[in-house]
Structures are given as C-alpha cells and as structure tokens.
Coordinates of C-alpha atoms and ligand atoms in Angstrom, one line a residue:
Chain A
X12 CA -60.2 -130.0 20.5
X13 CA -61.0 -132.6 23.6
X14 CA -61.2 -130.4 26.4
X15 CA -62.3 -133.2 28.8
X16 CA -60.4 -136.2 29.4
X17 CA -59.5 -139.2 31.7
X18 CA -57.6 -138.7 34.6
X19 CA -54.7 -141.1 35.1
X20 CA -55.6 -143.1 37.3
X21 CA -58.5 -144.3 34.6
X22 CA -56.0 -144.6 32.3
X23 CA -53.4 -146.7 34.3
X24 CA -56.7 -149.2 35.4
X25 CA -57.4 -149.3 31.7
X26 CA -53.4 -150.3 30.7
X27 CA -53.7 -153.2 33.3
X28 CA -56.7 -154.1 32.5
X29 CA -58.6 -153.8 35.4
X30 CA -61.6 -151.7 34.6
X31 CA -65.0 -153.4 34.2
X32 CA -66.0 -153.6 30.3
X33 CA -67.9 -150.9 29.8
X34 CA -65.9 -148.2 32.0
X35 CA -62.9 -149.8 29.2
X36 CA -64.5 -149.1 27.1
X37 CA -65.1 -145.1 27.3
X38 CA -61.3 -145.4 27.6
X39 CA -60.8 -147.0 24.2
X40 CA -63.1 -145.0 22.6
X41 CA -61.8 -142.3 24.1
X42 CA -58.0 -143.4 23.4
X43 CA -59.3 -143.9 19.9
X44 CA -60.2 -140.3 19.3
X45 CA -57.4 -138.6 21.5
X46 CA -53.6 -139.0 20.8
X47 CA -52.6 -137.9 24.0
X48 CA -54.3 -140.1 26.4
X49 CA -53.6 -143.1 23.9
X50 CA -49.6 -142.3 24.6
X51 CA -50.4 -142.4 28.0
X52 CA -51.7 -146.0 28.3
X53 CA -48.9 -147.0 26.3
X54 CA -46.7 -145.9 28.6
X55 CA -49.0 -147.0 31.7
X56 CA -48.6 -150.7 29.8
X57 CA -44.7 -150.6 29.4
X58 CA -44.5 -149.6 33.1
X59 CA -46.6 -152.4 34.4
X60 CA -45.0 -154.8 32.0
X61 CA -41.7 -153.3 33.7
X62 CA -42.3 -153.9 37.2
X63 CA -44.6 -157.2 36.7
X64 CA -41.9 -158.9 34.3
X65 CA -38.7 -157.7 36.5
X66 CA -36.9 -159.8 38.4
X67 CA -39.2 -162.0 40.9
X68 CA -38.7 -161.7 44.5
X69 CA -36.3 -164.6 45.2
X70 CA -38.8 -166.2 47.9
X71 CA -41.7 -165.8 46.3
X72 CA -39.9 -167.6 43.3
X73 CA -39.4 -170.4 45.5
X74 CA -42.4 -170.9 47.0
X75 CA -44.7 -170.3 44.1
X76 CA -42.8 -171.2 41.2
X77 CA -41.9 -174.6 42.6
X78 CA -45.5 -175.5 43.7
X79 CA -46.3 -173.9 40.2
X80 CA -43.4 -176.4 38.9
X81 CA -44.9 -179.4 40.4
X82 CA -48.7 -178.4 39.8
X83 CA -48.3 -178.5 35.9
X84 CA -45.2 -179.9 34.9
X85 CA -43.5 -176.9 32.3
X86 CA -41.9 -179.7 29.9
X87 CA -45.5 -181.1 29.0
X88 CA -47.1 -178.0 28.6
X89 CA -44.4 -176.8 26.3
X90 CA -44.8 -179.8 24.5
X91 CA -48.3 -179.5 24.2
X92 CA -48.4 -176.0 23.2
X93 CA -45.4 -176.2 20.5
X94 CA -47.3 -179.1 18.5
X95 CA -50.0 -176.7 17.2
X96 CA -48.5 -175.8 13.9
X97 CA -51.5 -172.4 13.4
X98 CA -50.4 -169.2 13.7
X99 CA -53.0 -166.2 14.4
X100 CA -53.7 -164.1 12.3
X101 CA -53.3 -160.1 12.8
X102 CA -57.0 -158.9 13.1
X103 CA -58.7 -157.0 11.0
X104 CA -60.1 -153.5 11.1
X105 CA -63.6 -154.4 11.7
X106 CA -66.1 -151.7 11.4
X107 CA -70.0 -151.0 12.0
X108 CA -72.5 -148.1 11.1
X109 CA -75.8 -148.0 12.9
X110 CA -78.8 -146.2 11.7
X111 CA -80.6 -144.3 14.5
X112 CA -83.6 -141.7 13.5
X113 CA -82.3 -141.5 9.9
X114 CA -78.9 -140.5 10.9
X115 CA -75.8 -142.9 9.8
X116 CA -73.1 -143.1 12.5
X117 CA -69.8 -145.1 12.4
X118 CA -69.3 -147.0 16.2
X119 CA -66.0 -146.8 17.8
X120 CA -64.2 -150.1 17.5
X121 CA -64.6 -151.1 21.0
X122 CA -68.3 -151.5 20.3
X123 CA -68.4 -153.7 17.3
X124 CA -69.0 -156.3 18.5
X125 CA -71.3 -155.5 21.4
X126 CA -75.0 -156.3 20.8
X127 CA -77.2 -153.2 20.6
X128 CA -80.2 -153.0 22.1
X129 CA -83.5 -151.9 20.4
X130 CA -83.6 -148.1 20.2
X131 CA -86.2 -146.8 22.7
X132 CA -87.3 -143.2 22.1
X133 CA -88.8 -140.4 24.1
X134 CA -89.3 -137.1 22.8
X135 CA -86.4 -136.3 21.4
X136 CA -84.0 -138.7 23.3
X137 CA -83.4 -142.3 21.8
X138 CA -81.8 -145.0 23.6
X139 CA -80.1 -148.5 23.3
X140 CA -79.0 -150.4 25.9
X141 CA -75.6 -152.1 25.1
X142 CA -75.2 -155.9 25.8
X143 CA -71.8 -155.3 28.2
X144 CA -73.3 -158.1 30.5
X145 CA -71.4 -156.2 33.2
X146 CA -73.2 -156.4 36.3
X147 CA -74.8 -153.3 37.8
X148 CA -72.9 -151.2 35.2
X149 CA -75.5 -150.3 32.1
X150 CA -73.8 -148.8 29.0
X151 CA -76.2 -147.3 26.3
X152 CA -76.2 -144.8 23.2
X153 CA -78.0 -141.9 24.0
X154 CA -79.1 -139.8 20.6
X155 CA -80.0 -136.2 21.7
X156 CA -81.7 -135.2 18.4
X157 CA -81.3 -131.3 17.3
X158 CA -83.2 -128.9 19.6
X159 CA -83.7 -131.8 22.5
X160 CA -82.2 -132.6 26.0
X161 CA -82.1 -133.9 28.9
X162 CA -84.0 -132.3 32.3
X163 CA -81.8 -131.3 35.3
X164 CA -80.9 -134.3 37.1
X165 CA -78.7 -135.5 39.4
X166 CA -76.5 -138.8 39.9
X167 CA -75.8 -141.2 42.4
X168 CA -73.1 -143.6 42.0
X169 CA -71.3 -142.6 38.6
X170 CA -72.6 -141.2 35.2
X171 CA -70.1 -141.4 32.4
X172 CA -70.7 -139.1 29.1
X173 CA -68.4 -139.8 26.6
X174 CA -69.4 -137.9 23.4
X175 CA -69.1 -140.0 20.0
X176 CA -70.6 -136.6 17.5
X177 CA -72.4 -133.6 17.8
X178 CA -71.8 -131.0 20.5
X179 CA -73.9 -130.4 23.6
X180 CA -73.9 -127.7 26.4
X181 CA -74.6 -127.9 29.7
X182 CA -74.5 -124.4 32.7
X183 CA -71.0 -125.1 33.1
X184 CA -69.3 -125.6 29.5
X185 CA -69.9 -126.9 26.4
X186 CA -68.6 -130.7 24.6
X187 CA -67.9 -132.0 21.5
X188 CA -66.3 -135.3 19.9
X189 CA -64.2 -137.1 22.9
X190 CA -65.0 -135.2 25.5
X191 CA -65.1 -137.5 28.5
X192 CA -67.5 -136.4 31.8
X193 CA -67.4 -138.6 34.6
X194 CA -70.1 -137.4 37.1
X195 CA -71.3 -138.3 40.4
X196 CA -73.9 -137.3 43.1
X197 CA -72.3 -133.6 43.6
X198 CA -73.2 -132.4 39.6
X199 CA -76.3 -131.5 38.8
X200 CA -76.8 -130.8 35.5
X201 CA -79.2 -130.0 32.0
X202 CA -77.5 -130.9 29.1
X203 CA -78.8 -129.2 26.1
X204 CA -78.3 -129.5 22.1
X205 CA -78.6 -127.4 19.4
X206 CA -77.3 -129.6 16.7
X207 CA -77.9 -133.5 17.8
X208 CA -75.3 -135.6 19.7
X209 CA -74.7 -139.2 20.2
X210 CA -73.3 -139.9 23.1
X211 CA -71.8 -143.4 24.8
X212 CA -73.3 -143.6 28.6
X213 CA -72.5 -145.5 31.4
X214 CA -73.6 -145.5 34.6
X215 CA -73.8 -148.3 37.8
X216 CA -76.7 -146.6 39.9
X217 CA -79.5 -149.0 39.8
X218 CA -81.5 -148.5 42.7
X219 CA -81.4 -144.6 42.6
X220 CA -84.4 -144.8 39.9
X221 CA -86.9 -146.6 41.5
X222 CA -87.5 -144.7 44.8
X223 CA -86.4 -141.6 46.7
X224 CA -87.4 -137.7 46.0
X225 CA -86.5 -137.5 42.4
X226 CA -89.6 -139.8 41.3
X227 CA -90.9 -137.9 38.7
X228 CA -87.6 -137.6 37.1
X229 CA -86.7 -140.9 37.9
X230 CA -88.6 -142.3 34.9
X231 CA -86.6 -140.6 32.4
X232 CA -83.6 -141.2 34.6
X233 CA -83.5 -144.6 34.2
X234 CA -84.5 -144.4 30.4
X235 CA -81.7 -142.5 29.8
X236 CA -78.9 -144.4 32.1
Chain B
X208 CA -30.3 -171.7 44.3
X209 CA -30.6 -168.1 44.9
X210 CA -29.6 -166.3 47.6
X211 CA -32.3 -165.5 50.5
X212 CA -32.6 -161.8 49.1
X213 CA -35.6 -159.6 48.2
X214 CA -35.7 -157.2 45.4
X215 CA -38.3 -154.9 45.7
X216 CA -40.6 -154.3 42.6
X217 CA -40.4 -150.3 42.3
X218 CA -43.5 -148.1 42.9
X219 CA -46.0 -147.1 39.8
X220 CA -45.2 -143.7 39.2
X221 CA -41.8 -143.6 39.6
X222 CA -38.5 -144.5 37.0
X223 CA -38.1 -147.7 36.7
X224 CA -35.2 -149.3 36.9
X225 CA -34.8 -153.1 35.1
X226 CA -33.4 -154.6 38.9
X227 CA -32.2 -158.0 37.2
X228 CA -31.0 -160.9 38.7
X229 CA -28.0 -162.9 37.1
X230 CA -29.8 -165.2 35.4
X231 CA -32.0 -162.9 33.3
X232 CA -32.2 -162.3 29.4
X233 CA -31.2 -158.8 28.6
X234 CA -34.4 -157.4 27.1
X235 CA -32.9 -157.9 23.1
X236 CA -32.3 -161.5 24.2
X237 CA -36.1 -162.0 25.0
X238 CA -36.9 -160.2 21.3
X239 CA -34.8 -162.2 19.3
X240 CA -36.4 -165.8 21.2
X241 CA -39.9 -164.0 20.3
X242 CA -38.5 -163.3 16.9
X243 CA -37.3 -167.2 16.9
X244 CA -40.5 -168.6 17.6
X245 CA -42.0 -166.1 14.7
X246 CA -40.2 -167.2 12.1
X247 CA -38.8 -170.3 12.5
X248 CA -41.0 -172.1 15.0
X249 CA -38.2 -172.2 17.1
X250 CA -39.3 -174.6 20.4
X251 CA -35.9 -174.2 21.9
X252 CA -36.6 -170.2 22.1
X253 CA -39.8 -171.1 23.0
X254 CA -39.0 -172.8 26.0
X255 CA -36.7 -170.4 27.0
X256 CA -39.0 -167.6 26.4
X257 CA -41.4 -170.1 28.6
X258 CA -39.0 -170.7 31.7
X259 CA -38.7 -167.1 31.6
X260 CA -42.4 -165.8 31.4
X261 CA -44.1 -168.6 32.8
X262 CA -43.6 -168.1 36.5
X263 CA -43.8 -164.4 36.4
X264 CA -47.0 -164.8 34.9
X265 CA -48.5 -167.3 37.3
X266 CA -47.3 -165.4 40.0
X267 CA -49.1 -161.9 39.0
X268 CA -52.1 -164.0 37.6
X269 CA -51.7 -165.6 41.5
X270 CA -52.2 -162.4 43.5
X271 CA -54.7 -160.7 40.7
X272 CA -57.0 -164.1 40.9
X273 CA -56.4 -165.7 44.2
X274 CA -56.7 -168.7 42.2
X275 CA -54.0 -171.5 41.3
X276 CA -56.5 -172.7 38.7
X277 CA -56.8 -169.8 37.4
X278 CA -53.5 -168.2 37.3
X279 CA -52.6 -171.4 35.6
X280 CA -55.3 -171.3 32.9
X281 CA -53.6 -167.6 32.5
X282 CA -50.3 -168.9 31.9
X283 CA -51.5 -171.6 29.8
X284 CA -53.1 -169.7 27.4
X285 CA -51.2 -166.6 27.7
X286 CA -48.0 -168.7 26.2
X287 CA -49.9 -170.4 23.7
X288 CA -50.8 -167.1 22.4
X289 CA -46.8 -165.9 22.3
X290 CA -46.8 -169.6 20.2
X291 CA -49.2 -168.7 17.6
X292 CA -48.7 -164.4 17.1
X293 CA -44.9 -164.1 18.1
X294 CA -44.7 -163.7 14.1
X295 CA -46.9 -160.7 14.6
X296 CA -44.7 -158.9 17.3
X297 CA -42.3 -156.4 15.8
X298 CA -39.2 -155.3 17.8
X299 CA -39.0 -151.9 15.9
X300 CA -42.6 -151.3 17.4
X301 CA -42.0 -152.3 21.4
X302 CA -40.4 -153.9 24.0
X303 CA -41.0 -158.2 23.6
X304 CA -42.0 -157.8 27.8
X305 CA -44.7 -154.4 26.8
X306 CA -45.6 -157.4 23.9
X307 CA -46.0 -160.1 26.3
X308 CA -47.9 -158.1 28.6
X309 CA -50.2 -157.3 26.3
X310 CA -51.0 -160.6 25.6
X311 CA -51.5 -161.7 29.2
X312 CA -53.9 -159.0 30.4
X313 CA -56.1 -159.7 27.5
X314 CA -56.1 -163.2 28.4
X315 CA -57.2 -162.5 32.0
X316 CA -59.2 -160.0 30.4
X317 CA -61.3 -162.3 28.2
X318 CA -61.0 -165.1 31.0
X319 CA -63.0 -163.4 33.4
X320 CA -65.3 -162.2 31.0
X321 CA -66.3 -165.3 30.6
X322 CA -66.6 -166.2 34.1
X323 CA -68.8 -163.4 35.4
X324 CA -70.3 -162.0 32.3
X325 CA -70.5 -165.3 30.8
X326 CA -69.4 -163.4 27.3
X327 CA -67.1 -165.4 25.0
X328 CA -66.9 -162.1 23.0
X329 CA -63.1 -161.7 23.6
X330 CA -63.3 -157.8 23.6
X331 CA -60.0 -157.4 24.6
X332 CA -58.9 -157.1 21.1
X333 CA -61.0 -154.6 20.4
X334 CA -60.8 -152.4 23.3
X335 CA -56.7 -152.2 23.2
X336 CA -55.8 -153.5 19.5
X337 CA -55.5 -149.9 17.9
X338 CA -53.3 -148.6 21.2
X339 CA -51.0 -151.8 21.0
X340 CA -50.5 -151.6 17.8
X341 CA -49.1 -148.2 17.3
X342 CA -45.9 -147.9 17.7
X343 CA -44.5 -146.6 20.9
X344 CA -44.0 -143.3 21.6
X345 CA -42.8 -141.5 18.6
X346 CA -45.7 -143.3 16.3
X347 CA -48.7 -140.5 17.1
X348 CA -45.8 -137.2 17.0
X349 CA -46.0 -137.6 13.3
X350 CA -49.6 -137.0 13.7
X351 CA -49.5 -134.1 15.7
X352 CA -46.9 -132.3 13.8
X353 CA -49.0 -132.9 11.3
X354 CA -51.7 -131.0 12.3
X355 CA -49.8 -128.4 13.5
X356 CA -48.5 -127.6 10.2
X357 CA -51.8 -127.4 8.7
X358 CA -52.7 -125.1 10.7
X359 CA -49.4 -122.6 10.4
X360 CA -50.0 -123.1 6.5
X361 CA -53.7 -122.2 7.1
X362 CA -52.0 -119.1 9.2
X363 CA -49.5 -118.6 6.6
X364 CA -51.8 -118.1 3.9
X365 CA -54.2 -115.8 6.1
X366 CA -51.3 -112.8 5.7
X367 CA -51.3 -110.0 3.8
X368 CA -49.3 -110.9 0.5
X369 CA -46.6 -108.4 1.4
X370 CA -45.8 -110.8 4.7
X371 CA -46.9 -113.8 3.5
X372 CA -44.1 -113.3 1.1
X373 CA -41.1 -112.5 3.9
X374 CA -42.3 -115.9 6.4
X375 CA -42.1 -118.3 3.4
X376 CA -39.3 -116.9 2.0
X377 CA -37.7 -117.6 5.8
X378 CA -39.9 -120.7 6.0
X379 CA -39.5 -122.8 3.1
X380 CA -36.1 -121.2 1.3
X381 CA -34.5 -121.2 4.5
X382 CA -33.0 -117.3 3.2
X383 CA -31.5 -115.4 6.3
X384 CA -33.3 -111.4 6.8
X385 CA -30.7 -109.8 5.0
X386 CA -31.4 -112.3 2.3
X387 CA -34.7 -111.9 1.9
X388 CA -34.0 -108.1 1.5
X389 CA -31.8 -108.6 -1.1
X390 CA -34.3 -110.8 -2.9
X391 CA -37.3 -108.8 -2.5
X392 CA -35.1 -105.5 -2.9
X393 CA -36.5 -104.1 0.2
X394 CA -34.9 -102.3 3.5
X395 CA -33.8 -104.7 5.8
X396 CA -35.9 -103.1 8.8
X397 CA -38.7 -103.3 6.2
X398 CA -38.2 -107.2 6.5
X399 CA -38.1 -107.5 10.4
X400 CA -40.6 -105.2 10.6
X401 CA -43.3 -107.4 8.6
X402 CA -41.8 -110.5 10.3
X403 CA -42.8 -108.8 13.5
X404 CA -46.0 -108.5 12.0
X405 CA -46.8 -112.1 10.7
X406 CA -45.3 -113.7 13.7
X407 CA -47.5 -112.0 15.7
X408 CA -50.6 -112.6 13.8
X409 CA -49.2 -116.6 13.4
X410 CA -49.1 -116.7 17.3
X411 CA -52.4 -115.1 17.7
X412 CA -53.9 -117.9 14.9
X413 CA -52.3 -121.2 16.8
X414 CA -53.2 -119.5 20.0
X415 CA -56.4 -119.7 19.6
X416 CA -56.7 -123.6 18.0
X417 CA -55.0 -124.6 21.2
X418 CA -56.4 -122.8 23.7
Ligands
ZN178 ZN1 -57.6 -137.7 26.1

C-alpha cells in the first residue's frame, strides 16, 4: 500500500504539463504504480482541456485570432498539413532492465529512454546520474544495498525520494514501492535499509554541497543528490 | 461579429460548466470530425476541427510562451498531430477536447525541451502515454475491485469451515438466512450468529490491508 503520495497541486502541474522533466517524471512513475493519483491527473487534464478549449473571450478572439489569422494564413496551413498522407502509429510498450550490483530491475517507463549515467558507488550506496538535461534539477538512481544507508542529512532547496523497490525506514515511518517524499530544508533525516532499495531522486540544490557547515557531509551529499 | 461580451473562463477547482458561444460544436460534433479525419481522411472535418482548435490553441500557447512564434509552431504542429493519430483517438475512451489537449501539451512539452534542454527525446509520450490512454474514469475501478475481491476471498477462506460455509452460501448462491438454515439444517440464530462471527473477522482482515 503507497502511503505517501503527491499532493494536488503536483499532480494538476503534471496534467498541464508544466513541471520540469524530471519533477514529471516522479509523477509518472508514480501515476504508473498508483491508481489513484493516475485518476486524478486524468481528471486534472479534462478540467484544463475544459476551461482552455471553452468558449474564447470574445475580445481576445478578436484581437489575437485575427493577428493570428493574418500572421499564418489558416487555408495554407491546412493545406499543407492535409497533403501528408502518414498516419502515426500508436506507440509501443517499450521497456528497459538495468543491472546494478548483480541485481536486475525493470525502469519505469518514463525513464526509458533517459540516458543513465555510469554507476558510481560508495560503500554501500550506488549512483547514476540521469541525462534529464534539466537545468539545476539532477535526477539519479540511488541503490541502497541490504544493511546500508544514508547519514543524517539535511536539504536545502528540494529532495524528492520516490521509491521504485525495496523498503527503507527513516525516524519517522517506513516506505515501500511508490512512496513519494518530497523534502526540504525543515527534514532532517537517516534513511536506513534492511533489505536494499532503489530509489528515483531528484533534487535542484546545487550550491548547498560545496560550502557551508555540513562540509563533511557534503561529499556524500552531493554523491547521493 | 460577436457581441462586445466577456465570458469568463471558470476557476480550476471548481465545476465546470461548458459556457458556449452560438457558434460552437457540441462536444459529439467535435468527435465525429476527429473520427472523420481517422477514417476517411476527411479535410473538410479537418478544417473544421482546425477553425475550431486553432485559435484556442494559439491563444493558450500565447500567454504560456509569450511568444507568437512560438505559439504558432504549437499550433502548427499540434494540428498536424490531430492529422496523423485522429485514427488513434477513441470516443468510448475520452472527450475529442481531453484528446486534443493531450496532444497540445505534449507538443509544448517536447518543444521546449528542445529549446532549453536542447533534448529531441520527445519524453512526453513516455511520461503521460500510460495515463492517456486509459480510459477515463471507470477504466482503473475494475482494477480496484479487483483487488478487493482477492482479498475478501483470501478472508473468506481464512474462516473456520463452519462459517466459511454460511458467507459463501450468502455470498456466491445468493440464499437468504432462513435459506441457508434450511440448507445446512441448522437453527436459524445458529446462522446469524456465525455470520456475526465471519463478518466480524472479514472486517478485521480488510481493515487491516487498508489501513
Ligand atoms: Zn498516489
């Protein structure tokens, strides 16, 4: 059972496509493993498709459509578009294992086609940064193997958990598959595992690693996120 | 020309209402033009599907990219996209404007992908294919009930045989409690009393799976 999970919001930026790719990711993933919060995107789409297809606003019809009219005149367009004779294909089911410290696991779809990194280990923590190209956002896969964690640590800016398998525990609960932990600089926490967990990170704090008082965890801060 | 009035878009979060002006296709009308263009190539649905999307997607392409070139290469693309997979779009499955939608935020999606992540990896379909195409709404009940049953069978056949007996003779023959008496040739009090039993010990076992 998911016992962590979006909050709405997210999932309304996700529906209109306004997250950056990596944060829209976690909610696909997510989406992908939990019913619930996939329902509620679909219904976050029809709504925006509601208001943003409903009647236009008779001035800004005017003003825009007409200039839009002039700009690119409809009739050729149509014309230009109606003479390809291809139609699309539905797309497949595409699907991807990855091998990590002898372990096979099966990626969520959204990452399929996202270029992994090379798998960086330390101790008992393996790492790949994800090729997201997004900016000051880094996603990775974190692999917590059995018996291994993370030290306390805290965040500034965002750090997103989203667990893919395995269970860890942290002083406040314990996760499993799904579970969705958005934290920022007010959690402190030391996740733990007893059975090995692969997780799906993201996190937009670059800075925060290279100076201030957490130095000497710092380090492993910024191999992890 | 249309009369100097403004019709206010409603709020996100509240029930919406479809505020239409007189010249608008009923939503049916804008499924059968998609349907049309699916199946027989149809360019006169097309370009009626066109005069009616096109604007409304320039203008929310407009105020999401501050861009004319932009919300232009969004509208472009966006309808030759209804051209080529309206043959995919399936009426019993979603609403043709939900369909349409769809198609235009993955466009802006990819679009500025490439811009600022320089990425031609057109993620969109991956990130939103398996929530688009399920079907609306009832599609994932199926699932849950699903589940749900397994786990009252699981219950069910947890019970001591003597009221494992009464709940699937309610259950799955559908008898009433004076029936199942009858059947099993036992007091009727005997019946509702082992009911009592099993029902609580059923509640107790989903309890706990959904707590
Ligand atoms: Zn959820």
């Amino acid at each position: 059972m998911i016992k962590y999970h979006p909050d709405n919001a997210f999932l309304q930026s996700f529906a209109t496509g306004d997250l950056p790719a990596s944060l829209a990711a976690a909610a696909s993933i997510h989406c992908e493993m939990c019913s619930s919060c996939a329902q509620t995107v679909q219904s976050y789409t029809k709504q925006a498709a509601t208001d943003g297809f409903s009647a236009l606003d008779s001035r800004t019809e005017n003003a825009e459509a007409c200039s839009y009219r002039s700009m690119s005149s409809m009739d050729a367009m149509i014309e230009q578009i109606t003479k390809d004779e291809e139609q699309d294909m539905a797309s497949e089911n595409q699907s991807k294992t990855i091998q990590v410290q002898g372990k096979q696991f099966e990626l969520p779809r959204a990452l399929v086609n996202i270029p992994l990194g090379k798998w960086s280990s330390l101790g008992r923590l393996s790492r790949s940064r994800l090729g997201m190209n997004d900016g000051d956002i880094r996603a990775s896969l974190l692999l917590m193997e059995a018996d291994g964690g993370v030290p306390e640590h805290t965040h500034k800016g965002f750090e997103l958990t989203l667990i893919l398998e395995g269970h860890f525990k942290d002083e406040f609960d314990d996760y499993g598959p799904g579970d969705f932990l958005m934290l920022d600089s007010n959690h402190t926490h030391n996740p733990q595992t007893d059975t090995g967990c692969l997780c799906y990170t993201v996190s937009n704090d670059a800075q925060h690693f290279t100076k201030g008082f957490n130095r000497l965890v710092n380090p492993l801060g910024y191999f992890i996120y | 020309m249309h009369a100097e009035r403004a019709i206010r878009l409603p709020k996100a979060g509240h029930p919406i209402k479809f505020n239409r002006m007189s010249d608008d296709p009923c939503k049916t009308e804008l499924a059968s033009w998609l349907e049309l263009v699916g199946i027989e190539r149809d360019k006169s649905a097309f370009t009626d599907l066109f005069r009616y999307f096109a604007p409304r997607i320039y203008h929310i392409s407009l105020s999401k990219f501050g861009s004319e070139t932009l919300a232009n290469d969004v509208v472009q693309e966006t309808m030759t996209n209804i051209w080529r997979k309206a043959h995919l779009f399936d009426s019993a499955k979603g609403q043709a404007t939900t369909w349409v939608y769809t198609i235009m935020r993955n466009v802006s999606f990819d679009m500025l992908r490439r811009i600022s992540a320089n990425k031609e990896d057109n993620l969109s379909d991956d990130l939103w294919g398996h929530i688009d195409n399920a079907e609306e709404d009832s599609s994932l009940e199926p699932f849950r009930d699903h589940l749900a049953d397994r786990e009252l069978q699981n219950g069910i056949d947890n019970l001591p045989d003597d009221q494992k007996q009464v709940v699937e003779s309610m259950f799955y023959q559908d008898l009433s409690q004076s029936q199942i008496a009858e059947k099993l040739g036992i007091p009727l009090g005997t019946v509702k009393s082992r009911l009592r039993l099993a029902m609580t010990k059923l509640k107790h076992h989903i309890g706990e799976k959904h707590d």
